[in-house]
C-alpha positions as a printed Julia matrix, in Angstrom:
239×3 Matrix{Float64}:
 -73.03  -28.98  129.59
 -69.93  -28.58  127.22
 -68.91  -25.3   126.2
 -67.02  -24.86  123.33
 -65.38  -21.59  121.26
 -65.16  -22.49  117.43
 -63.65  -20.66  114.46
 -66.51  -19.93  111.95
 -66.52  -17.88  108.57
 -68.26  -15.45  110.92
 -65.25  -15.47  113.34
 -65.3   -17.37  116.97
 -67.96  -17.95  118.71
 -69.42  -19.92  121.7
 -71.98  -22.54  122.01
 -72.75  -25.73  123.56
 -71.08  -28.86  122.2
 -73.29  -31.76  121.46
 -71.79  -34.34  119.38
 -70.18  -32.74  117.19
 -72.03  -30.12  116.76
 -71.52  -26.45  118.32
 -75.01  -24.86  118.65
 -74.26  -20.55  118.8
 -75.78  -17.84  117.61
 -79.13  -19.27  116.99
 -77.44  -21.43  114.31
 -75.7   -25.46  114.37
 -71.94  -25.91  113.62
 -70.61  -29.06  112.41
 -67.35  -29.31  113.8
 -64.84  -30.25  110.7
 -67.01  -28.94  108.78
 -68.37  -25.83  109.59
 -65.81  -24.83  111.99
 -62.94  -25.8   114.1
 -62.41  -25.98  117.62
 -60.53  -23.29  119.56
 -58.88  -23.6   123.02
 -62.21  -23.11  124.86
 -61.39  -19.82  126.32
 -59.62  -16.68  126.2
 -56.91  -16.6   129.51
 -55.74  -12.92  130.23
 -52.64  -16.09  132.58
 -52.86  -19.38  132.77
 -51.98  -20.47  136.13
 -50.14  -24.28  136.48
 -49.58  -26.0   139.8
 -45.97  -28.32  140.0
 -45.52  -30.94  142.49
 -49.12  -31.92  143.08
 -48.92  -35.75  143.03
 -46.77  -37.49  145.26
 -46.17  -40.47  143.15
 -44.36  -37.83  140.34
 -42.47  -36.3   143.08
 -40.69  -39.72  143.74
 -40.14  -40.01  140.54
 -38.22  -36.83  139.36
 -36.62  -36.65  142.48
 -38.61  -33.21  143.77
 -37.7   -33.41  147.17
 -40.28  -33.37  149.71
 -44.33  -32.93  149.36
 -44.99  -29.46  149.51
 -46.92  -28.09  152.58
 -48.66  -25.54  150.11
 -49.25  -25.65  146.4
 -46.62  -24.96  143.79
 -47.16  -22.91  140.9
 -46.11  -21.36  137.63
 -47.73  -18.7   135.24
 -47.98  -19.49  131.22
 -48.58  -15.68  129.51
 -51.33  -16.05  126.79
 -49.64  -16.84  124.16
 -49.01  -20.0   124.86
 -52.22  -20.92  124.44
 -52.7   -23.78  122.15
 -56.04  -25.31  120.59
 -57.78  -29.0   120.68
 -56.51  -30.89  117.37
 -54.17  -28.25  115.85
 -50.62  -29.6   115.21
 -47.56  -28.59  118.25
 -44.56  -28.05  116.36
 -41.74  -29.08  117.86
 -39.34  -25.98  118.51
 -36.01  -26.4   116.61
 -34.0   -25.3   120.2
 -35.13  -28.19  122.11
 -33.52  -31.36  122.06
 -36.09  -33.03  124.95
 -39.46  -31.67  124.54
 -42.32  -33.51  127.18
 -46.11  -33.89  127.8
 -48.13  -33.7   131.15
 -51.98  -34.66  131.09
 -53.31  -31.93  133.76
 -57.04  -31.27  135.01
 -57.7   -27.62  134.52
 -60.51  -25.29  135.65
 -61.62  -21.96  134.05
 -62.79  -19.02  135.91
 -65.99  -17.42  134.96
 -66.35  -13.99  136.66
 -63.53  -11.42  138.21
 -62.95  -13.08  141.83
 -60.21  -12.68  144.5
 -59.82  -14.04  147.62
 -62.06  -16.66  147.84
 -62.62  -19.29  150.33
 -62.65  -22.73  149.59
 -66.39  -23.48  149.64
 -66.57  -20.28  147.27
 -64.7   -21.47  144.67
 -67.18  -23.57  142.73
 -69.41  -20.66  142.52
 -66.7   -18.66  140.76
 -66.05  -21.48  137.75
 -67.16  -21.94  134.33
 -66.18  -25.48  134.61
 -63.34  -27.69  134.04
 -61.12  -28.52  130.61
 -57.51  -29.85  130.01
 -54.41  -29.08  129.76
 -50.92  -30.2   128.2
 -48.12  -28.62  129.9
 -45.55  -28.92  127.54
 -42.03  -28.51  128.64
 -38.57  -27.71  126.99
 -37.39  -29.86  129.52
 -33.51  -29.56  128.53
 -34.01  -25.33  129.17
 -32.55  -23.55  132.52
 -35.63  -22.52  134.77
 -39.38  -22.59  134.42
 -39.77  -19.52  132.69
 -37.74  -20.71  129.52
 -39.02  -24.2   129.85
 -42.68  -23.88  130.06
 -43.56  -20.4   128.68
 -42.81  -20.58  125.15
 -45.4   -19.88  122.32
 -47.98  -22.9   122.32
 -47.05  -24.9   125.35
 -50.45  -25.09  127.18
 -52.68  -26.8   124.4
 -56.09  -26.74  126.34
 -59.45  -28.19  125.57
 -61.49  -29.91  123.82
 -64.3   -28.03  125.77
 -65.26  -27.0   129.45
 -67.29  -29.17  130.82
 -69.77  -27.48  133.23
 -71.26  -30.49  135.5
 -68.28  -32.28  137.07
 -67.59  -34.11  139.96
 -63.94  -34.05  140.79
 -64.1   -36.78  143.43
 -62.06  -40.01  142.08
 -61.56  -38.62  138.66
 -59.51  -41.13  136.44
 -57.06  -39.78  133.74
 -54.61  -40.91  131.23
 -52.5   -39.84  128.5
 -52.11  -42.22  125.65
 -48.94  -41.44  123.4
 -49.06  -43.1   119.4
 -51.58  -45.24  121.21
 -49.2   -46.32  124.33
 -51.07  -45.5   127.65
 -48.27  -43.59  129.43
 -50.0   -41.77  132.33
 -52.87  -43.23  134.33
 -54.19  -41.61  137.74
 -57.08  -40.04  139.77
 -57.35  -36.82  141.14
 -57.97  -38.7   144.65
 -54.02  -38.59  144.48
 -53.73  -34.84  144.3
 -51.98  -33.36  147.42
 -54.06  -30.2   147.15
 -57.54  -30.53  145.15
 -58.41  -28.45  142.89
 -60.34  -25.88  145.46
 -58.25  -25.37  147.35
 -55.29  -24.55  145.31
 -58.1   -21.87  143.42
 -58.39  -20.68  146.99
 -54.89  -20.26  147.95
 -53.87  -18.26  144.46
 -57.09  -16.23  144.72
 -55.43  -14.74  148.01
 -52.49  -13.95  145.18
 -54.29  -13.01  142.57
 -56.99  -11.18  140.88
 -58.55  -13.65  138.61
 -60.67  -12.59  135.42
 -63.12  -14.23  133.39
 -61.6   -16.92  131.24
 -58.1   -17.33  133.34
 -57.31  -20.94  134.01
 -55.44  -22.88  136.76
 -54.58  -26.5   136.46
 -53.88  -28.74  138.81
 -50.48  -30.35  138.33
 -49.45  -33.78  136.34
 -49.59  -37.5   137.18
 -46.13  -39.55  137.45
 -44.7   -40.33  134.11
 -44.49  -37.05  132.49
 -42.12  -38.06  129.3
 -40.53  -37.15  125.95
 -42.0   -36.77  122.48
 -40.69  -36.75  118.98
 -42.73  -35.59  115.68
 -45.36  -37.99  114.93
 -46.11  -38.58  117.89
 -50.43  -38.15  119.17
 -50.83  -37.25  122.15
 -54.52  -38.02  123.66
 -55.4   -36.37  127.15
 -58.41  -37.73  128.77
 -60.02  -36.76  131.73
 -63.18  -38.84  132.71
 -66.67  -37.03  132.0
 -64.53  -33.96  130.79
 -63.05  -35.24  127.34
 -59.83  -35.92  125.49
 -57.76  -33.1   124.19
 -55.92  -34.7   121.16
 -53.22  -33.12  119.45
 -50.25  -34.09  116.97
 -46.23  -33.33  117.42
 -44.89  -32.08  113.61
 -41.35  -31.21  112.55
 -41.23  -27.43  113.02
């Protein structure tokens, strides 16, 4: 099942996606039409794992696999939705894109083992973590106002193993992978940050980007797709 949030005349809601159409409230939503998609949840932190494919760690030079997982917190506000324009900040001169799996957490958990963690998601969505790549440190670089677009959806029923991705740029396939080449799956990096962490309801944690992260310019459309998940879309404008 895809669950989606959607901005209505009657304010957000959620529903199941089906087609195009967001069924809530007792009442059918024509996406478009009758409403627009929102990022598919409402993240009190939005937790992003670095250096989690070993094929990107050759190529940026990151030194050595890590012998546990990497990570990085985005604050809520950069929270970005499915199909809404990504201006592109006016104080970066190299701005990039990283296709990431992401899951969502559905109920306040902590310290959860790894054959616990399913039980504790609402399912798994998308993320683009967009970097200010020519700004000092993490913090400045990735924690800006709308640099996690996430979306389209969360997709409820998914089966992580040998998940294929890519990220298509202006119609240029630029990342291709499977999650088979994640250092850490996606369990058990929700296990070792939920040793960390309190998680509530609608935090997310993705899992870290394929090799060939790269730059973007306005006009650019970037297409995330993760198989049996969906493509979160989006478009770089002149700010």
């Amino acid at each position: 099942m895809r669950l989606a949030r959607i901005c209505t005349p009657n304010g957000p809601l959620t529903g199941e996606y089906d087609d195009g159409v967001v069924y809530a409230d007792d009442d059918a939503y024509v996406v478009g039409e009758d409403a627009a998609l929102m990022a598919p949840c409402d993240p009190a932190a939005i937790f992003c794992t670095g250096r989690n494919f070993g094929a990107k760690i050759e190529q940026m030079g990151e030194g050595d696999r890590p012998d546990r997982p990497d990570w990085f917190i985005k604050p809520p506000h950069a929270l970005h939705a499915p199909e809404q324009p990504i201006e592109y900040p006016d104080w970066v001169s190299a701005f990039t894109y990283a296709g990431e799996l992401a899951a969502v957490v559905d109920e306040r958990c902590h310290d959860l083992s790894v054959d616990e963690v399913d039980d504790a998601l609402r399912g798994y969505t998308i993320l683009n973590d967009l970097d200010a790549y020519d700004q000092d440190r993490r913090t400045a670089r990735k924690a800006f106002d709308g640099s996690a677009p996430l979306g389209p959806w969360i997709e409820t029923d998914v089966d992580l193993d040998g998940m294929a991705m890519e990220t298509v740029i202006s119609g240029e396939q630029r990342q291709s992978a499977t999650t088979d080449e994640m250092i850490f799956s996606p369990p058990e990096i929700v296990s070792f940050l939920s040793e960390r962490y309190t998680f509530r309801p609608g935090d997310v944690i993705s899992f870290g980007s394929p090799a060939n992260p790269g730059l973007l310019e306005p006009g650019d459309t970037i297409e995330i797709t993760y198989e049996d998940v969906g493509t979160l879309r989006n478009t770089i404008v002149s700010e």
